[in-house]
Coordinates of C-alpha atoms in Angstrom, one line a residue:
Chain A
X1 CA 140.8 100.7 85.3
X2 CA 141.6 101.2 81.7
X3 CA 140.6 104.6 80.7
X4 CA 138.4 104.8 77.8
X5 CA 140.0 107.6 75.3
X6 CA 140.2 107.9 71.7
X7 CA 143.5 107.1 72.1
X8 CA 142.9 103.6 73.9
X9 CA 140.4 102.9 71.5
X10 CA 142.6 103.2 68.5
X11 CA 145.1 101.0 70.2
X12 CA 142.7 98.7 71.2
X13 CA 141.3 98.4 67.2
X14 CA 145.2 97.0 66.3
X15 CA 144.9 94.3 68.5
X16 CA 140.8 93.2 68.0
X17 CA 140.0 94.8 71.5
X18 CA 141.1 91.8 73.3
X19 CA 143.3 94.4 75.9
X20 CA 140.2 95.8 78.0
X21 CA 140.0 94.8 81.3
X22 CA 136.7 93.8 82.9
X23 CA 134.6 96.8 84.3
X24 CA 134.9 95.6 87.9
X25 CA 136.5 92.6 89.6
X26 CA 134.5 90.1 91.4
X27 CA 135.3 90.4 95.2
X28 CA 135.1 88.0 98.1
X29 CA 134.4 90.0 101.0
X30 CA 137.2 90.9 103.6
X31 CA 136.4 90.4 107.4
X32 CA 135.8 94.3 107.9
X33 CA 135.3 97.6 106.1
X34 CA 135.2 101.0 107.3
X35 CA 131.7 101.2 105.7
X36 CA 129.3 98.8 103.9
X37 CA 126.3 99.8 101.6
X38 CA 123.7 97.2 101.3
X39 CA 122.4 97.2 97.8
X40 CA 124.2 97.8 94.5
X41 CA 121.5 100.1 92.6
X42 CA 122.5 103.1 91.3
X43 CA 122.2 104.8 94.8
X44 CA 124.1 102.4 96.4
X45 CA 127.2 102.4 94.0
X46 CA 126.9 106.1 93.6
X47 CA 127.1 106.4 97.6
X48 CA 129.9 104.0 97.6
X49 CA 132.0 106.0 94.6
X50 CA 131.2 109.4 96.6
X51 CA 132.5 107.9 99.9
X52 CA 135.7 107.1 98.1
X53 CA 136.1 110.1 96.0
X54 CA 134.8 112.8 97.7
X55 CA 134.9 112.1 101.6
X56 CA 138.0 109.9 101.6
X57 CA 136.6 106.9 102.9
X58 CA 137.9 104.0 100.1
X59 CA 137.6 100.8 102.3
X60 CA 134.1 100.3 101.3
X61 CA 131.9 97.4 100.5
X62 CA 128.9 97.3 98.5
X63 CA 126.4 94.2 99.4
X64 CA 123.9 92.9 96.8
X65 CA 121.4 90.2 97.1
X66 CA 121.0 89.5 93.5
X67 CA 122.9 91.3 90.6
X68 CA 124.4 94.8 90.3
X69 CA 121.5 97.1 88.9
X70 CA 118.9 94.4 88.8
X71 CA 116.5 96.1 90.8
X72 CA 114.6 99.2 90.0
X73 CA 117.5 100.9 88.7
X74 CA 117.5 98.4 85.6
X75 CA 113.5 98.6 85.8
X76 CA 112.6 102.5 85.5
X77 CA 111.8 104.8 82.8
X78 CA 115.1 106.6 83.2
X79 CA 113.3 110.2 83.6
X80 CA 115.5 113.2 84.9
X81 CA 113.7 116.5 86.4
X82 CA 113.6 118.4 89.4
X83 CA 110.6 120.9 88.5
X84 CA 109.2 120.0 92.2
X85 CA 106.9 122.3 94.2
X86 CA 108.4 122.4 97.6
X87 CA 111.7 124.0 98.4
X88 CA 113.2 120.9 100.1
X89 CA 112.1 118.7 97.1
X90 CA 113.7 121.4 94.4
X91 CA 117.0 121.4 96.4
X92 CA 117.2 117.9 96.8
X93 CA 116.5 117.0 93.1
X94 CA 118.3 119.8 91.8
X95 CA 121.4 118.5 93.4
X96 CA 121.2 115.5 91.3
X97 CA 120.5 116.8 88.5
X98 CA 123.5 119.5 88.5
X99 CA 125.3 115.7 89.5
X100 CA 124.1 114.3 86.2
X101 CA 125.4 117.2 84.2
X102 CA 129.1 116.2 83.7
X103 CA 128.7 112.8 85.3
X104 CA 129.6 110.8 82.1
X105 CA 133.1 112.8 81.9
X106 CA 133.5 112.3 85.5
X107 CA 132.9 108.5 85.5
X108 CA 134.9 108.3 82.3
X109 CA 131.7 106.2 81.3
X110 CA 129.1 107.1 78.6
X111 CA 125.7 107.3 80.9
X112 CA 123.9 109.0 77.5
X113 CA 122.5 111.9 79.8
X114 CA 120.1 113.7 77.0
X115 CA 118.6 117.0 78.3
X116 CA 115.8 116.6 75.7
X117 CA 113.5 118.6 78.1
X118 CA 110.4 117.3 80.0
X119 CA 107.2 118.8 79.0
X120 CA 104.3 118.6 81.2
X121 CA 100.8 119.2 79.2
X122 CA 98.0 121.3 81.0
X123 CA 94.7 120.2 79.8
X124 CA 92.5 122.4 82.2
X125 CA 92.3 125.7 83.9
X126 CA 93.4 123.7 87.2
X127 CA 96.4 122.4 85.3
X128 CA 97.5 125.8 84.0
X129 CA 97.1 127.6 87.2
X130 CA 99.0 124.5 89.2
X131 CA 101.8 124.5 86.9
X132 CA 102.3 128.2 86.4
X133 CA 102.4 128.1 90.1
X134 CA 105.4 125.1 89.8
X135 CA 107.2 127.5 87.4
X136 CA 107.3 130.4 89.9
X137 CA 108.2 128.1 92.9
X138 CA 110.9 126.4 90.7
X139 CA 112.3 129.9 89.4
X140 CA 112.9 131.4 92.8
X141 CA 114.9 128.2 94.0
X142 CA 116.9 128.5 90.5
X143 CA 115.2 125.3 88.8
X144 CA 114.8 126.1 85.3
X145 CA 111.1 125.8 84.3
X146 CA 109.1 127.8 81.7
X147 CA 105.6 128.2 80.5
X148 CA 104.9 127.4 76.7
X149 CA 101.9 128.2 74.9
X150 CA 100.1 125.2 72.8
X151 CA 101.6 126.3 69.7
X152 CA 105.3 126.6 71.3
X153 CA 104.6 123.0 72.7
X154 CA 103.8 121.8 69.1
X155 CA 106.9 123.2 68.3
X156 CA 108.8 121.5 70.8
X157 CA 107.3 118.3 70.1
X158 CA 105.6 117.8 66.8
X159 CA 103.6 114.5 67.5
X160 CA 101.4 116.5 69.9
X161 CA 97.8 117.1 68.5
X162 CA 97.1 120.6 70.1
X163 CA 93.9 121.5 68.1
X164 CA 90.9 122.0 70.6
X165 CA 88.7 119.3 69.1
X166 CA 90.6 116.5 71.1
X167 CA 89.4 115.3 74.1
X168 CA 92.0 116.6 76.1
X169 CA 92.9 119.8 75.0
X170 CA 96.3 121.1 75.0
X171 CA 96.1 124.4 76.6
X172 CA 100.0 124.8 77.5
X173 CA 102.8 123.3 79.1
X174 CA 105.7 123.7 81.5
X175 CA 109.0 122.9 80.1
X176 CA 112.1 121.7 81.8
X177 CA 114.7 121.6 79.3
X178 CA 117.2 120.4 81.7
X179 CA 115.3 117.3 82.2
X180 CA 115.6 114.4 80.1
X181 CA 116.8 111.0 80.0
X182 CA 119.7 108.8 80.6
X183 CA 121.0 105.2 80.3
X184 CA 119.9 103.6 83.3
X185 CA 122.1 100.7 83.3
X186 CA 125.2 102.8 82.2
X187 CA 124.8 104.7 85.7
X188 CA 125.1 101.5 87.5
X189 CA 127.9 100.5 85.7
X190 CA 129.7 103.6 85.5
X191 CA 129.7 103.9 89.0
X192 CA 130.3 100.7 89.9
X193 CA 133.6 100.9 87.7
X194 CA 134.7 104.0 88.8
X195 CA 134.0 102.9 92.5
X196 CA 135.5 100.0 91.9
X197 CA 139.0 101.6 90.6
X198 CA 139.1 103.6 93.9
X199 CA 139.1 100.4 96.0
X200 CA 135.4 99.7 96.8
X201 CA 134.5 96.0 97.0
X202 CA 131.3 94.9 95.1
X203 CA 129.9 91.7 96.3
X204 CA 127.3 90.4 94.5
X205 CA 124.6 87.2 94.9
X206 CA 125.3 88.0 98.7
X207 CA 122.0 88.6 100.6
X208 CA 122.4 90.3 104.0
X209 CA 120.5 87.8 106.4
X210 CA 121.0 89.9 110.0
X211 CA 122.2 93.2 111.3
X212 CA 124.5 92.7 114.3
X213 CA 124.2 95.4 117.2
X214 CA 126.5 95.7 120.0
X215 CA 125.7 95.8 123.6
X216 CA 125.6 99.9 123.4
X217 CA 123.1 99.5 120.6
X218 CA 125.6 100.7 117.6
X219 CA 126.4 98.8 114.7
X220 CA 128.9 96.0 114.3
X221 CA 128.4 94.6 111.2
X222 CA 126.1 92.6 108.7
X223 CA 125.5 88.9 108.8
X224 CA 125.3 87.5 104.9
X225 CA 125.2 84.6 102.9
X226 CA 128.9 84.3 102.8
X227 CA 129.4 85.2 106.8
X228 CA 129.7 88.0 109.1
X229 CA 131.3 91.4 107.7
X230 CA 132.1 93.7 110.3
X231 CA 131.7 97.5 109.9
X232 CA 130.9 100.7 112.2
X233 CA 129.1 102.3 109.5
X234 CA 126.3 100.8 107.5
X235 CA 124.1 102.5 104.8
X236 CA 121.1 100.8 103.8
X237 CA 120.1 102.1 99.9
X238 CA 117.5 98.9 99.7
X239 CA 114.7 100.2 97.7
X240 CA 111.6 97.9 98.0
X241 CA 113.4 95.5 100.4
X242 CA 114.3 98.4 102.8
X243 CA 111.6 97.3 105.2
X244 CA 112.9 93.7 105.5
X245 CA 116.7 95.1 106.4
X246 CA 115.4 97.6 108.9
X247 CA 113.5 94.6 110.6
X248 CA 116.9 93.1 111.1
X249 CA 118.1 95.8 112.8
X250 CA 114.9 95.8 114.9
X251 CA 113.3 99.2 113.4
X252 CA 109.8 99.3 112.1
X253 CA 109.5 101.9 109.4
X254 CA 106.8 103.7 107.8
X255 CA 107.2 102.0 104.3
X256 CA 104.8 100.1 102.2
X257 CA 106.2 98.2 98.8
X258 CA 104.3 98.3 96.0
X259 CA 105.0 96.9 92.4
X260 CA 105.3 99.3 89.5
X261 CA 105.3 98.7 85.9
X262 CA 106.8 99.7 82.6
X263 CA 106.6 99.0 79.3
X264 CA 108.5 99.6 75.9
X265 CA 107.1 99.1 72.3
X266 CA 108.8 98.0 69.5
X267 CA 111.6 100.1 68.2
X268 CA 110.6 102.7 65.6
X269 CA 112.3 105.5 63.6
X270 CA 112.8 108.6 65.9
X271 CA 109.5 110.3 66.2
X272 CA 109.1 111.6 69.8
X273 CA 112.1 114.2 70.8
X274 CA 111.3 114.6 74.3
X275 CA 110.0 113.3 77.8
X276 CA 105.8 114.3 77.6
X277 CA 103.8 114.1 80.8
X278 CA 100.1 114.7 81.4
X279 CA 99.5 114.2 84.7
X280 CA 96.0 114.9 84.1
X281 CA 94.9 112.0 81.9
X282 CA 97.8 110.2 83.8
X283 CA 100.6 109.0 81.2
X284 CA 104.0 109.8 80.4
X285 CA 106.3 108.8 77.7
X286 CA 110.0 109.0 76.1
X287 CA 111.5 107.5 73.3
X288 CA 114.8 105.6 74.0
X289 CA 117.8 106.0 71.7
X290 CA 117.2 102.4 70.7
X291 CA 114.1 103.5 69.4
X292 CA 111.4 102.1 71.7
X293 CA 109.0 104.1 73.4
X294 CA 109.1 104.3 77.0
X295 CA 105.9 104.2 79.1
X296 CA 105.4 104.3 83.0
X297 CA 102.2 103.0 84.5
X298 CA 101.1 103.1 88.1
X299 CA 101.6 101.3 91.1
X300 CA 99.3 98.1 91.8
X301 CA 96.8 99.1 94.9
X302 CA 98.1 96.4 97.1
X303 CA 101.8 95.8 98.5
X304 CA 103.8 92.7 97.1
X305 CA 107.2 92.0 96.7
X306 CA 106.2 89.9 93.3
X307 CA 107.8 92.1 90.9
X308 CA 105.0 91.8 88.5
X309 CA 102.0 93.9 88.4
X310 CA 98.1 93.4 87.1
X311 CA 97.5 93.3 83.5
X312 CA 94.6 96.0 84.0
X313 CA 97.2 98.5 85.1
X314 CA 98.9 98.5 82.0
X315 CA 95.6 98.5 80.1
X316 CA 94.7 101.5 81.7
X317 CA 97.9 103.4 81.2
X318 CA 97.9 102.5 77.0
X319 CA 94.3 103.6 77.2
X320 CA 95.6 106.8 78.4
X321 CA 98.6 107.2 76.1
X322 CA 96.1 106.6 73.5
X323 CA 93.9 109.4 74.2
X324 CA 96.5 111.9 73.9
X325 CA 98.7 110.2 71.3
X326 CA 96.5 108.7 68.7
X327 CA 99.4 108.4 66.3
X328 CA 100.4 105.5 68.5
X329 CA 97.3 103.5 68.7
X330 CA 98.4 101.0 66.6
X331 CA 102.0 100.4 68.0
X332 CA 102.7 96.8 69.5
X333 CA 104.1 96.9 73.1
X334 CA 107.3 94.7 72.9
X335 CA 107.8 93.9 76.8
X336 CA 106.3 94.9 80.2
X337 CA 108.3 94.5 83.8
X338 CA 108.1 95.4 87.0
X339 CA 109.8 96.6 90.0
X340 CA 108.9 97.0 93.7
X341 CA 108.7 100.4 94.9
X342 CA 109.2 101.7 98.6
X343 CA 106.4 104.4 99.2
X344 CA 106.5 106.4 102.1
X345 CA 103.2 108.3 103.5
X346 CA 104.2 111.6 102.2
X347 CA 106.0 110.2 98.9
X348 CA 109.4 111.8 99.7
X349 CA 112.0 110.0 100.5
X350 CA 114.1 108.8 103.7
X351 CA 117.5 109.9 103.6
X352 CA 119.7 110.2 106.9
X353 CA 120.3 108.7 110.3
X354 CA 118.2 106.2 111.9
X355 CA 117.7 106.0 115.8
X356 CA 120.5 102.9 115.4
X357 CA 124.0 104.6 115.8
X358 CA 126.1 103.7 112.5
X359 CA 122.9 102.6 110.6
X360 CA 122.1 105.0 107.6
X361 CA 119.1 104.8 105.2
X362 CA 118.3 106.1 101.8
X363 CA 114.8 104.4 100.9
X364 CA 111.3 106.0 100.1
X365 CA 112.0 107.1 96.9
X366 CA 109.0 105.4 95.7
X367 CA 108.0 106.0 92.2
X368 CA 110.5 108.5 91.5
X369 CA 114.1 107.3 92.3
X370 CA 116.1 107.3 89.3
X371 CA 116.4 110.7 88.4
X372 CA 118.0 111.6 92.2
X373 CA 120.4 108.7 91.8
X374 CA 123.6 110.8 91.8
X375 CA 122.1 113.3 94.7
X376 CA 120.8 110.4 96.8
X377 CA 124.4 108.4 96.4
X378 CA 126.5 111.7 97.3
X379 CA 124.0 112.9 100.3
X380 CA 124.1 109.0 101.8
X381 CA 127.8 109.2 101.5
X382 CA 128.1 112.8 103.1
X383 CA 125.6 111.4 105.8
X384 CA 127.8 108.5 106.4
X385 CA 130.9 110.2 106.5
X386 CA 130.2 113.2 108.8
X387 CA 127.7 111.3 111.0
X388 CA 125.4 114.1 110.4
X389 CA 122.9 114.9 107.2
X390 CA 123.8 117.5 104.8
X391 CA 121.4 120.4 105.0
X392 CA 120.0 119.1 101.4
X393 CA 118.9 116.1 103.1
X394 CA 118.4 117.2 106.5
X395 CA 114.3 117.8 106.1
X396 CA 114.2 114.0 104.7
X397 CA 114.9 112.0 108.4
X398 CA 112.5 110.1 109.9
X399 CA 111.6 112.2 112.7
X400 CA 108.9 113.8 110.3
X401 CA 106.5 110.9 110.9
X402 CA 106.4 111.9 114.7
X403 CA 106.9 115.8 114.5
X404 CA 104.2 116.2 111.6
X405 CA 106.8 118.2 109.2
X406 CA 105.8 116.3 106.4
X407 CA 107.3 117.0 102.5
X408 CA 103.6 116.2 101.1
X409 CA 104.7 115.5 97.5
X410 CA 101.8 113.6 97.5
X411 CA 99.5 116.3 97.1
X412 CA 102.0 118.6 95.5
X413 CA 102.4 116.5 92.5
X414 CA 98.5 114.6 92.6
X415 CA 99.9 111.6 90.8
X416 CA 102.7 109.1 91.1
X417 CA 106.0 111.0 90.6
Chain B
X1 CA 94.5 90.7 88.0
X2 CA 93.7 89.0 91.4
X3 CA 90.7 86.7 92.0
X4 CA 89.4 87.6 95.4
X5 CA 86.4 85.7 97.5
X6 CA 84.2 88.1 99.1
X7 CA 83.3 86.6 102.1
X8 CA 79.7 88.2 102.3
X9 CA 78.8 87.4 98.5
X10 CA 80.7 83.9 99.0
X11 CA 82.0 84.3 95.6
X12 CA 85.5 85.0 93.7
X13 CA 85.2 88.1 91.7
X14 CA 87.9 89.8 89.7
X15 CA 90.2 92.4 91.8
X16 CA 88.7 95.7 89.8
X17 CA 85.6 95.1 92.2
X18 CA 87.7 95.6 95.0
X19 CA 89.3 98.5 96.6
X20 CA 92.6 97.7 98.6
X21 CA 92.3 99.0 102.1
X22 CA 95.8 98.9 103.6
X23 CA 96.9 96.6 106.4
X24 CA 94.2 95.1 108.4
X25 CA 94.1 94.9 112.3
X26 CA 95.1 98.3 113.2
X27 CA 93.1 99.7 115.9
X28 CA 92.0 103.2 116.0
X29 CA 92.7 105.2 119.2
X30 CA 90.4 104.5 121.6
X31 CA 91.0 107.9 123.2
X32 CA 92.7 110.0 120.8
X33 CA 93.3 112.9 123.0
X34 CA 95.6 110.7 125.6
X35 CA 97.7 109.6 122.5
X36 CA 101.7 110.6 122.3
X37 CA 103.3 111.5 119.3
X38 CA 104.9 108.5 119.7
X39 CA 101.7 106.6 119.4
X40 CA 100.4 108.5 116.3
X41 CA 103.1 107.9 114.5
X42 CA 102.9 104.0 115.1
X43 CA 99.0 104.1 114.3
X44 CA 99.0 106.4 111.0
X45 CA 102.5 105.8 109.4
X46 CA 104.6 102.4 110.7
X47 CA 103.5 99.6 108.5
X48 CA 104.8 95.9 108.9
X49 CA 105.1 95.4 105.2
X50 CA 106.1 91.9 105.3
X51 CA 107.6 89.5 102.7
X52 CA 104.9 86.8 103.0
X53 CA 101.7 86.5 105.0
X54 CA 100.1 89.6 105.1
X55 CA 96.9 90.6 106.7
X56 CA 95.0 93.3 104.7
X57 CA 91.6 95.3 104.4
X58 CA 89.8 94.9 101.5
X59 CA 86.2 96.3 100.3
X60 CA 84.0 95.0 97.8
X61 CA 83.1 98.3 96.2
X62 CA 81.6 97.1 93.2
X63 CA 79.7 94.6 94.8
X64 CA 78.1 94.3 98.4
X65 CA 80.4 97.3 99.2
X66 CA 81.5 95.9 102.8
X67 CA 85.1 95.7 104.2
X68 CA 86.5 92.4 105.1
X69 CA 90.0 91.0 106.1
X70 CA 92.3 88.7 103.8
X71 CA 95.5 87.0 104.4
X72 CA 97.5 87.3 101.4
X73 CA 101.3 86.1 100.4
X74 CA 103.0 89.3 99.2
X75 CA 105.5 87.0 97.2
X76 CA 103.2 84.9 95.2
X77 CA 100.0 87.3 95.5
X78 CA 98.1 83.9 96.5
X79 CA 95.3 84.5 98.9
X80 CA 95.3 82.1 101.8
X81 CA 91.5 83.3 103.2
X82 CA 89.4 86.2 103.4
X83 CA 87.2 86.5 106.5
X84 CA 84.6 88.9 107.7
X85 CA 85.4 92.3 109.5
X86 CA 85.3 91.5 113.3
X87 CA 86.2 88.0 112.9
X88 CA 90.0 87.3 114.8
X89 CA 93.2 87.5 112.9
X90 CA 93.8 84.7 111.1

């Protein structure tokens, strides 16, 4: 790996930038590894990087069915925040936000983490009470979140209309200043490049077709399109396809896969300085550095692996955007796309061990996994290295669906999150 | 948007008239008080989530209001068939 630095940049300028090597070499799979990660999205690549960097396991392969970062890592709306109500959630998501800070320097790759703030609008008395409760709960957990009056909201985000005449008046807002956005592709590329430099093999276009278990039930390795690869530790980080991979190991999971859509407008000059969410009207938006308005839609009602959603879902979302931001009623949308999200019954992830020895899982992030990328990677790596979950991800076990100790973010957020 | 054939109305209608009801043919416990934690987990939370043929429930909420079952391919979203509640799994 050739480091990105001012010195190297100037040096390369004298030879037409011909001396930059590829970010990561394309590797053929070896016969065996100390650890295998299934799924080369941000979470899986992050796990490989932290295994090599923090936990001393460098003989690692990341196996990917398609191309690196081509799943939900490249399809989300890049929002980062940690203002969750429950203690377990606040600890989990804030672990990630702490890692986002300084990640560009650590990876020597600009992931463009922008702490532009996430502002959640309150439109009615219930919103005000609920957000203030969130703020107090967050502050007790050391997560920054503060209440803004309507005037302060307007000062923070000038395009807002705070006049009382609007259909959904702004009665205030909850602002997490550390929240914001990052460049999603860069996150995958940065982790891949840094992990590769530490000796991790990244193997793309190589679907896992089976999971081999020994006589004692423990993991022996994975069958792939390019042959059997042996490993005593396999971590699955396959998002919408997790149910399918787990079935190969003989496990049925409490997951359902739904299409989730997002869309961007044509690029315009900077107008929208932060991330604004309105849970009541069910819309959220930010503006990318390229200038596009980035808008997240909802999931379809039915399960699917089609990676495309229904048009009326997009229409519904744009109707909500136009309700809150009438200035954008004449914006033209440029692209829409869908990804397949794996949703758990309580809308919280599953991150930890499975009943199969040597098989670990990171799944169930549903509609909000991007923000957790560094944290999920780190915790999956920790769990694989120690064969025990870290105390942050210990509550996110599979057993909770049996013992009833759910982390019910579905009720806490009241919307997809 | 999907076009869904309601087996009661005997007509294909747009998806917005229907509400999805989750995986089909999951039997309710006959004697709930005897159910173990494992059985409750299986009944409440575990889903087959297949890639391909999926048996699922739909309700024609803005039509006849009745529940029925369907077989849909979860990759193409094409409906193979729909049939009335109570009929055998297809």
